[in-house]
Coordinates of N, CA and C in Angstrom, one line a residue:
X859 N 8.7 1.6 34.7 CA 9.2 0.3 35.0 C 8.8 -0.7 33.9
X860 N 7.3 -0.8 33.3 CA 7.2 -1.5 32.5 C 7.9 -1.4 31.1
X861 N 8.4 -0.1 30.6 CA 9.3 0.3 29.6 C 10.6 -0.7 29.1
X862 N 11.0 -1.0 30.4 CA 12.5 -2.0 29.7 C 12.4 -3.2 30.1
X863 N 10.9 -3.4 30.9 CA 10.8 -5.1 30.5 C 9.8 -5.4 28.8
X864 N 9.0 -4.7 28.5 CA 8.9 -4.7 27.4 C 10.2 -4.5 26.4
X865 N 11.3 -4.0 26.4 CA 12.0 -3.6 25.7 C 12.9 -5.0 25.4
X866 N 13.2 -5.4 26.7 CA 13.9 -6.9 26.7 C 13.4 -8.3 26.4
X867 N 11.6 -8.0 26.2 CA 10.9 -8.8 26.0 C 11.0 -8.9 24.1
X868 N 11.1 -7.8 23.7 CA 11.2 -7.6 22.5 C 12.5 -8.1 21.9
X869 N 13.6 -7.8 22.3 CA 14.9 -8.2 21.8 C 15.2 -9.6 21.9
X870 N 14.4 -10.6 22.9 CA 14.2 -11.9 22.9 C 13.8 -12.2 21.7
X871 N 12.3 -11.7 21.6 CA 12.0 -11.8 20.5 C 12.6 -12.2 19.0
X872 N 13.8 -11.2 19.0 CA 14.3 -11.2 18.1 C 15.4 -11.6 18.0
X873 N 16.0 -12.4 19.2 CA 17.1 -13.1 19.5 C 16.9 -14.3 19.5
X874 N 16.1 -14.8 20.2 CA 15.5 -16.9 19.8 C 15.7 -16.6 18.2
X875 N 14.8 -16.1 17.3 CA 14.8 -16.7 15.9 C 16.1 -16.5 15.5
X876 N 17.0 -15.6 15.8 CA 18.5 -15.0 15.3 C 19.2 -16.5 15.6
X877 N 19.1 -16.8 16.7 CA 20.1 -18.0 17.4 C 19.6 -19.3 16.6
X878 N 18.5 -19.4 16.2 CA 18.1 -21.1 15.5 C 18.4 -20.5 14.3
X879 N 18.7 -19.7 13.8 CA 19.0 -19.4 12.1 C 20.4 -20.0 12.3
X880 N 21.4 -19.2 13.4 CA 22.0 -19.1 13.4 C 23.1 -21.1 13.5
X881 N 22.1 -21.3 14.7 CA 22.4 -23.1 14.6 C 21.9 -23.8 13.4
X882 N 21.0 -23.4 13.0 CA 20.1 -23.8 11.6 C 21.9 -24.2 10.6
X883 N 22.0 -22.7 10.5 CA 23.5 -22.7 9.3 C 24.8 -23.5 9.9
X884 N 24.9 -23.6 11.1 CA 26.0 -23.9 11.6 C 25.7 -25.5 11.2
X885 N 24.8 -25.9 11.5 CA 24.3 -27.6 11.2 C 24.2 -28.0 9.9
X886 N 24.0 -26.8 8.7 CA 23.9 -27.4 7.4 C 25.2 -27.4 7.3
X887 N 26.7 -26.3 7.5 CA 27.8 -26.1 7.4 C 28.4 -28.0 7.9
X888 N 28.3 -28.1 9.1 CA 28.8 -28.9 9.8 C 28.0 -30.6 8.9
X889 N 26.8 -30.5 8.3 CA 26.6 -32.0 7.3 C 27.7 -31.9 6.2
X890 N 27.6 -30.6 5.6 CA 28.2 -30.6 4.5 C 29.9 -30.6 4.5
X891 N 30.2 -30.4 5.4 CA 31.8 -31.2 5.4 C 31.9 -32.2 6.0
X892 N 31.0 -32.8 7.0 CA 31.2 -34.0 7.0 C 31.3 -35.3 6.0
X893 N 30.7 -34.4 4.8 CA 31.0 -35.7 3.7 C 32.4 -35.6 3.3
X894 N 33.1 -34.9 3.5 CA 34.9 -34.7 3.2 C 35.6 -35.5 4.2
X895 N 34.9 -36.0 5.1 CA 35.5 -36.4 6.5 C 36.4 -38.1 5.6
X896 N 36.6 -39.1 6.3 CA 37.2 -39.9 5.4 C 36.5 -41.1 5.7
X897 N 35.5 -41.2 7.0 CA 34.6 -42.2 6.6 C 33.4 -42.2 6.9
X898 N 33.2 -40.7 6.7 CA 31.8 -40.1 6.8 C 30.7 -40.1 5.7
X899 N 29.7 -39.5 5.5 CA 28.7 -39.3 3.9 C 28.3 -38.5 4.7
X900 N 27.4 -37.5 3.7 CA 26.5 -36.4 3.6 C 25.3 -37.0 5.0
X901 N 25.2 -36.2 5.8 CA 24.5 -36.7 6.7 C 23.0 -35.5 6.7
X902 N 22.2 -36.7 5.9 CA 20.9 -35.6 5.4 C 20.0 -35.3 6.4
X903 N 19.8 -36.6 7.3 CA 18.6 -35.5 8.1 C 19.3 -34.5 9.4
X904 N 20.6 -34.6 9.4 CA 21.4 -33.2 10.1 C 20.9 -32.1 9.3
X905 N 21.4 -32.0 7.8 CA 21.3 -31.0 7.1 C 19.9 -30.6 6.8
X906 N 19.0 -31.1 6.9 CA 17.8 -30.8 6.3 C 16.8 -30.3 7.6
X907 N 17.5 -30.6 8.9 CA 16.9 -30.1 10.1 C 17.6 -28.6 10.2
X908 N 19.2 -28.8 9.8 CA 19.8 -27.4 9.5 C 18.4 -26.0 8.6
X909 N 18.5 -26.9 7.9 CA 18.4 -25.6 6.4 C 16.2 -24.9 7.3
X910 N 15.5 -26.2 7.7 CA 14.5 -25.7 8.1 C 14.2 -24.9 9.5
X911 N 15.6 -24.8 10.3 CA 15.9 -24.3 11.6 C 16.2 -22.6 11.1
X912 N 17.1 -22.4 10.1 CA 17.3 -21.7 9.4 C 16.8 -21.0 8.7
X913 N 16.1 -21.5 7.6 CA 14.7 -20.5 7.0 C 13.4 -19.7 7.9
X914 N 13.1 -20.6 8.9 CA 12.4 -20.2 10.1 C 12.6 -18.8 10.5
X915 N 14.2 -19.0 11.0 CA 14.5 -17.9 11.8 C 14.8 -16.6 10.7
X916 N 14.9 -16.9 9.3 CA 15.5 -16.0 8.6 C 14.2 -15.5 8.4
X917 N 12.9 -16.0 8.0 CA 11.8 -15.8 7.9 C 10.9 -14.9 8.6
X918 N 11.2 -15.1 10.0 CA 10.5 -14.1 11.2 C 11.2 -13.2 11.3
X919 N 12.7 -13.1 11.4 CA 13.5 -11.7 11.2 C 12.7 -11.3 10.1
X920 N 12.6 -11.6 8.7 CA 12.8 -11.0 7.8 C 11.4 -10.4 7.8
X921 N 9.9 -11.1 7.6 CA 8.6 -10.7 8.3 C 8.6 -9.8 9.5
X922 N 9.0 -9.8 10.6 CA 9.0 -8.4 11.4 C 9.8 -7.2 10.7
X923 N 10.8 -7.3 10.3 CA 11.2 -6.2 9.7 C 10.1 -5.7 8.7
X924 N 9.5 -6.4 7.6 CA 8.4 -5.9 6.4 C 7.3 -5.0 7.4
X925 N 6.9 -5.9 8.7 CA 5.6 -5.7 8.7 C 6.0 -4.1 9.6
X926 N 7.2 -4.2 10.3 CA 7.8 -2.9 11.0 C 7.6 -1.5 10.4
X927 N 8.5 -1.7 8.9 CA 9.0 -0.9 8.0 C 7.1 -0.3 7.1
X928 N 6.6 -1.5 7.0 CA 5.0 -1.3 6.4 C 4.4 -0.6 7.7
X929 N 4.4 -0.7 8.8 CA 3.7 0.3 10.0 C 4.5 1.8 9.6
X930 N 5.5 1.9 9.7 CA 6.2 3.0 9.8 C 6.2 3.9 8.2
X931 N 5.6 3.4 7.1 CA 5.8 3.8 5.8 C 6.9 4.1 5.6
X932 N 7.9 2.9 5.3 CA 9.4 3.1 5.0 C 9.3 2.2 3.4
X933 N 8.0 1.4 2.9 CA 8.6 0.8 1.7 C 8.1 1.9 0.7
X934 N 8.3 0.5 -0.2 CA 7.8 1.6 -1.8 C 6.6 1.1 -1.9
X935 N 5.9 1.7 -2.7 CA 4.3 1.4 -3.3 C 3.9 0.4 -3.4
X936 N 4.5 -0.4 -3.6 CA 4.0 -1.9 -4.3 C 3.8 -2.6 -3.2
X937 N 4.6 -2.5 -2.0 CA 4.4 -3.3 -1.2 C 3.7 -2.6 0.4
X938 N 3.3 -1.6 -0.4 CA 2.2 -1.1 0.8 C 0.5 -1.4 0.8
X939 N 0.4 -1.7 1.6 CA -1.2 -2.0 1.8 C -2.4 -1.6 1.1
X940 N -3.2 -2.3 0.5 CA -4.1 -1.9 0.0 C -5.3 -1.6 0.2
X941 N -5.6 0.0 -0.1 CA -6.5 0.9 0.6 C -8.1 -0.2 -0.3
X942 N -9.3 0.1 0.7 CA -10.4 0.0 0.2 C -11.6 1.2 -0.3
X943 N -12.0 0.8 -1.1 CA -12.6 1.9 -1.1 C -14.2 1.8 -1.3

């Protein structure tokens, strides 16, 4: 029973940051044609709430994947952990 609430707990996880990347981009998209509009301007702190909603979420996807792939020894050398000795 605890198996697929962990399991749904996890895909949350990695669905909140997907969805604010995903509003993140939709909001920089949506300043940046609003300056085409005809009596609109570049509307920066839309855009700039965009782009850091966005890096966030691109950020923790992209960090759980590294640190995943680094548990599982899927990178290359360079970016595997360093032994002490």
């Amino acid at each position: 029973m605890k198996a697929p609430f962990y399991r749904f707990i996890a895909i949350l996880l990695l669905v909140i940051p997907g969805l604010t990347a995903t509003y993140g981009f939709l909001s920089m998209k949506d300043a940046f044609f609003a300056q085409f509009d005809t009596d609109s301007h570049m509307l920066w702190g839309k855009f700039i709430l965009g782009l850091i909603l966005f890096l966030l979420g691109v950020a923790f996807i992209g960090g759980w994947t590294f640190f995943r792939d680094r548990k599982r020894n899927y990178l290359a050398p360079r970016f595997k952990a360093k032994r002490r000795k």
